[in-house]
Coordinates of C-alpha atoms in Angstrom, one line a residue:
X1 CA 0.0 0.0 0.0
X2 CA 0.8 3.6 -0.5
X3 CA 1.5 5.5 2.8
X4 CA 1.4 9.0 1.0
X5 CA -2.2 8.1 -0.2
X6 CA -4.0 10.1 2.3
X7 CA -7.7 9.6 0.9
X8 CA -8.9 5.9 0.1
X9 CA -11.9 4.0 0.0
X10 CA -11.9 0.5 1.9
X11 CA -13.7 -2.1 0.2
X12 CA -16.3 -4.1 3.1
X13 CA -13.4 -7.4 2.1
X14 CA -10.7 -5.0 3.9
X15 CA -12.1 -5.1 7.4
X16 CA -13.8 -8.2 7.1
X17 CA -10.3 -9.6 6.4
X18 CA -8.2 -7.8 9.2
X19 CA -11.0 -9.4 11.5
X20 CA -9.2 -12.7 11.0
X21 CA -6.4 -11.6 12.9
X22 CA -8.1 -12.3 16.1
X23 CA -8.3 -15.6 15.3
X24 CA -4.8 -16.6 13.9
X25 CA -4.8 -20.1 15.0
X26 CA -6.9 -20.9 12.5
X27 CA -5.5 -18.8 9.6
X28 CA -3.5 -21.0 7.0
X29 CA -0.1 -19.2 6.9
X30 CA -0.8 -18.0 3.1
X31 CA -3.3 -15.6 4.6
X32 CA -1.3 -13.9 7.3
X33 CA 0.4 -11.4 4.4
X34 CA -3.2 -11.0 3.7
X35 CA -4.3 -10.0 7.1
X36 CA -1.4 -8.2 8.2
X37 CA -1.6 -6.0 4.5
X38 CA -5.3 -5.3 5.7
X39 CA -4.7 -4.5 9.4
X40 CA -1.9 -2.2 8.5
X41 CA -4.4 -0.4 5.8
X42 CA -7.1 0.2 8.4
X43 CA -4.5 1.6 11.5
X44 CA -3.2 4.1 8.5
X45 CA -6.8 5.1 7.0
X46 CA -8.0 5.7 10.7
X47 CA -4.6 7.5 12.0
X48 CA -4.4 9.5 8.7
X49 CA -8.7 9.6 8.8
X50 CA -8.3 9.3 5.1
X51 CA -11.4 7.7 4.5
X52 CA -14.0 8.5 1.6
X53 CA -17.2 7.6 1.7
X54 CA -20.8 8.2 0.7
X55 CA -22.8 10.8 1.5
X56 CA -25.9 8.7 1.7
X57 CA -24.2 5.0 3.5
X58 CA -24.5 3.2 1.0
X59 CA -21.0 1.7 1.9
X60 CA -21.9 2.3 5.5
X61 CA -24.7 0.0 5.4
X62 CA -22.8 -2.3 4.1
X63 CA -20.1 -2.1 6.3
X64 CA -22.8 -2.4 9.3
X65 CA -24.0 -5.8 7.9
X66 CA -20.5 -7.5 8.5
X67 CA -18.8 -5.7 11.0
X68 CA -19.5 -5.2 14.8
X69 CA -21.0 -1.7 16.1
X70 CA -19.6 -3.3 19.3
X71 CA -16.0 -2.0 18.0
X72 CA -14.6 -5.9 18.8
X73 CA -13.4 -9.1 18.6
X74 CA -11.8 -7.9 15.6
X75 CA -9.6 -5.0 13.7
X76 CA -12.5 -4.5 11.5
X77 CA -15.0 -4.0 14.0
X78 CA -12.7 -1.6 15.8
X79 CA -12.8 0.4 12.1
X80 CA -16.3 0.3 11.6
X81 CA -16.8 1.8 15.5
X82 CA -14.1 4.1 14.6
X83 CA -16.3 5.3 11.4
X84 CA -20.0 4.7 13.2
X85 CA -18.2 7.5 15.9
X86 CA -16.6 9.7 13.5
X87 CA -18.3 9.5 9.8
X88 CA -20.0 12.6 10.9
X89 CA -16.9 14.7 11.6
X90 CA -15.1 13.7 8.1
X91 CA -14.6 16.3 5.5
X92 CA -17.8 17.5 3.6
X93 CA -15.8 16.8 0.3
X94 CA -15.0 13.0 1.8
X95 CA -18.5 12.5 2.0
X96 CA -19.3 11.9 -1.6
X97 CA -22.9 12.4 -3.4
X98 CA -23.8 9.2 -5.3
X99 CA -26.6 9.2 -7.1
X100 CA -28.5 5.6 -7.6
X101 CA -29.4 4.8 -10.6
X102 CA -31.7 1.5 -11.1
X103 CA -28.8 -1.2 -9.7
X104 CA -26.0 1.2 -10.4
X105 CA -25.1 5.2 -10.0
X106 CA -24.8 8.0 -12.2
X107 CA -20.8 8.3 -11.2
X108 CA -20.0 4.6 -11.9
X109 CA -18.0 5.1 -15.1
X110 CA -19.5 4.3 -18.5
X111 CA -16.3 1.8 -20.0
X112 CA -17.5 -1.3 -22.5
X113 CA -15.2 -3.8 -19.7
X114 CA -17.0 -2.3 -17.4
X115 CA -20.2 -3.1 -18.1
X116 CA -20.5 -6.8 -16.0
X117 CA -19.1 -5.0 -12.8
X118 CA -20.9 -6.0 -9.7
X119 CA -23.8 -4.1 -9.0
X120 CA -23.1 -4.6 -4.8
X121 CA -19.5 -3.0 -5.5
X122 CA -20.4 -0.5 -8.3
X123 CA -21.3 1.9 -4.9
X124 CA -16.9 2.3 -3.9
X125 CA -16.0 2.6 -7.7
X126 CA -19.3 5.4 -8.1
X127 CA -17.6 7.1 -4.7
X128 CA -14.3 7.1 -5.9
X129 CA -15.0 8.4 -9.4
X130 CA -17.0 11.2 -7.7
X131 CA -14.2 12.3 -5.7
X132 CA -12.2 15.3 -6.3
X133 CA -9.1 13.6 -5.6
X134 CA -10.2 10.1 -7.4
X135 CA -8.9 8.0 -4.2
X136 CA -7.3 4.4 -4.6
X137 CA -9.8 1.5 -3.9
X138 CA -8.3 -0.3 -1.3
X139 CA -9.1 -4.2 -2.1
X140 CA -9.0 -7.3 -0.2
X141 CA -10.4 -10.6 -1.3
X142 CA -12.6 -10.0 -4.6
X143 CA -10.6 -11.6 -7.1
X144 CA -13.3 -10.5 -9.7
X145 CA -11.6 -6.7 -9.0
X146 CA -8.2 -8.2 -10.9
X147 CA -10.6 -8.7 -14.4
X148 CA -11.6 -4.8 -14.2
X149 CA -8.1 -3.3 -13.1
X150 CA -7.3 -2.3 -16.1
X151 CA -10.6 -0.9 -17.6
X152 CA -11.1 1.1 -14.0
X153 CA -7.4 2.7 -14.6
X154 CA -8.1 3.6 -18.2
X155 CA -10.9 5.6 -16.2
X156 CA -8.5 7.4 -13.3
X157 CA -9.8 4.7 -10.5
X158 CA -6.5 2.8 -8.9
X159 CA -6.8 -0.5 -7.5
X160 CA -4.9 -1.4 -4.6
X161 CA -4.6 -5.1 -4.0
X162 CA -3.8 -5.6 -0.3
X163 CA -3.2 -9.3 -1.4
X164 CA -2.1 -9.4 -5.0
X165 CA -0.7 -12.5 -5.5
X166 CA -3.6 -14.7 -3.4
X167 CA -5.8 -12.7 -5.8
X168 CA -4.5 -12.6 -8.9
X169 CA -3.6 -16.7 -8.4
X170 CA -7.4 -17.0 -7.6
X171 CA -8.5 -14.8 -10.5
X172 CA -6.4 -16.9 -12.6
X173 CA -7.8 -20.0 -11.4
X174 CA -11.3 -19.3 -11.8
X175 CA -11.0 -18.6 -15.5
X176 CA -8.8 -21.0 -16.7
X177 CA -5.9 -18.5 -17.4

């Protein structure tokens, strides 16, 4: 990850992964890069308070349907207390407008590779493309992300893979590459 990127959007996969850490005896050891990459994402986002969301919680809602509002067991609890307790005070400009459109949003960009994107993720790409600053994507687990790197790029939306080679291998597999 970046450390000068001071604005990001965390996929849900991010804290949903760092939650794993509190239960490392039953991680296989291929997943602790994984977990640690994700942990160390969600200590910078909330020490730098770099985080870009919706205006409307779309992502919020989301984040509230897998994480804890009791702030624990996990790392990713303790961020989505963090942004339940603080999403209030974030910049006005990190608090992007979305605008829903049927199953997607008016800032999800129009791109031909684009057009089989997930409608339950299109709400972090419609953020980040509505963003002043563009902010990275911060990624996890979703190997599907790896297919549409390259057509979100060619539209100023970065990707960053906090477990590239577990995802890309999975990408791979799943389509026969």
């Amino acid at each position: 990850m970046n450390s000068n990127q001071t604005k990001q959007v965390l996929d849900t996969n991010v804290p949903i992964t760092a939650n794993r850490a509190s239960v490392l005896a039953s991680v296989r050891i291929e997943e602790l890069y994984c977990i640690k990459s994700c942990v160390e994402a969600i200590e910078s986002v909330v020490k730098n308070g770099g985080l870009v969301m919706d205006d409307g919680d779309d992502i919020y809602a989301e984040y509230r349907t897998h994480l804890s509002f009791k702030g624990q067991p996990g790392v990713g609890d303790r961020f989505f207390k963090w942004v339940h307790d603080h999403r209030w005070t974030f910049p006005a400009a990190d608090r992007v407008k979305i605008h829903r459109s049927g199953t997607s949003y008016d800032e999800f960009p129009q791109h031909r590779e684009l057009e089989t994107f997930d409608d339950s993720d299109r709400k972090f790409v419609a953020v980040a493309n509505g963003h002043h600053q563009k902010p990275p994507i911060l990624q996890a687990t979703d190997s599907k992300w790896w297919g549409w790197k390259d057509a979100l790029a060619e539209v100023g939306i970065d990707v960053i893979f906090l477990c590239q080679d577990a995802i890309e291998m999975k990408f791979r597999e799943k389509n026969g590459l």
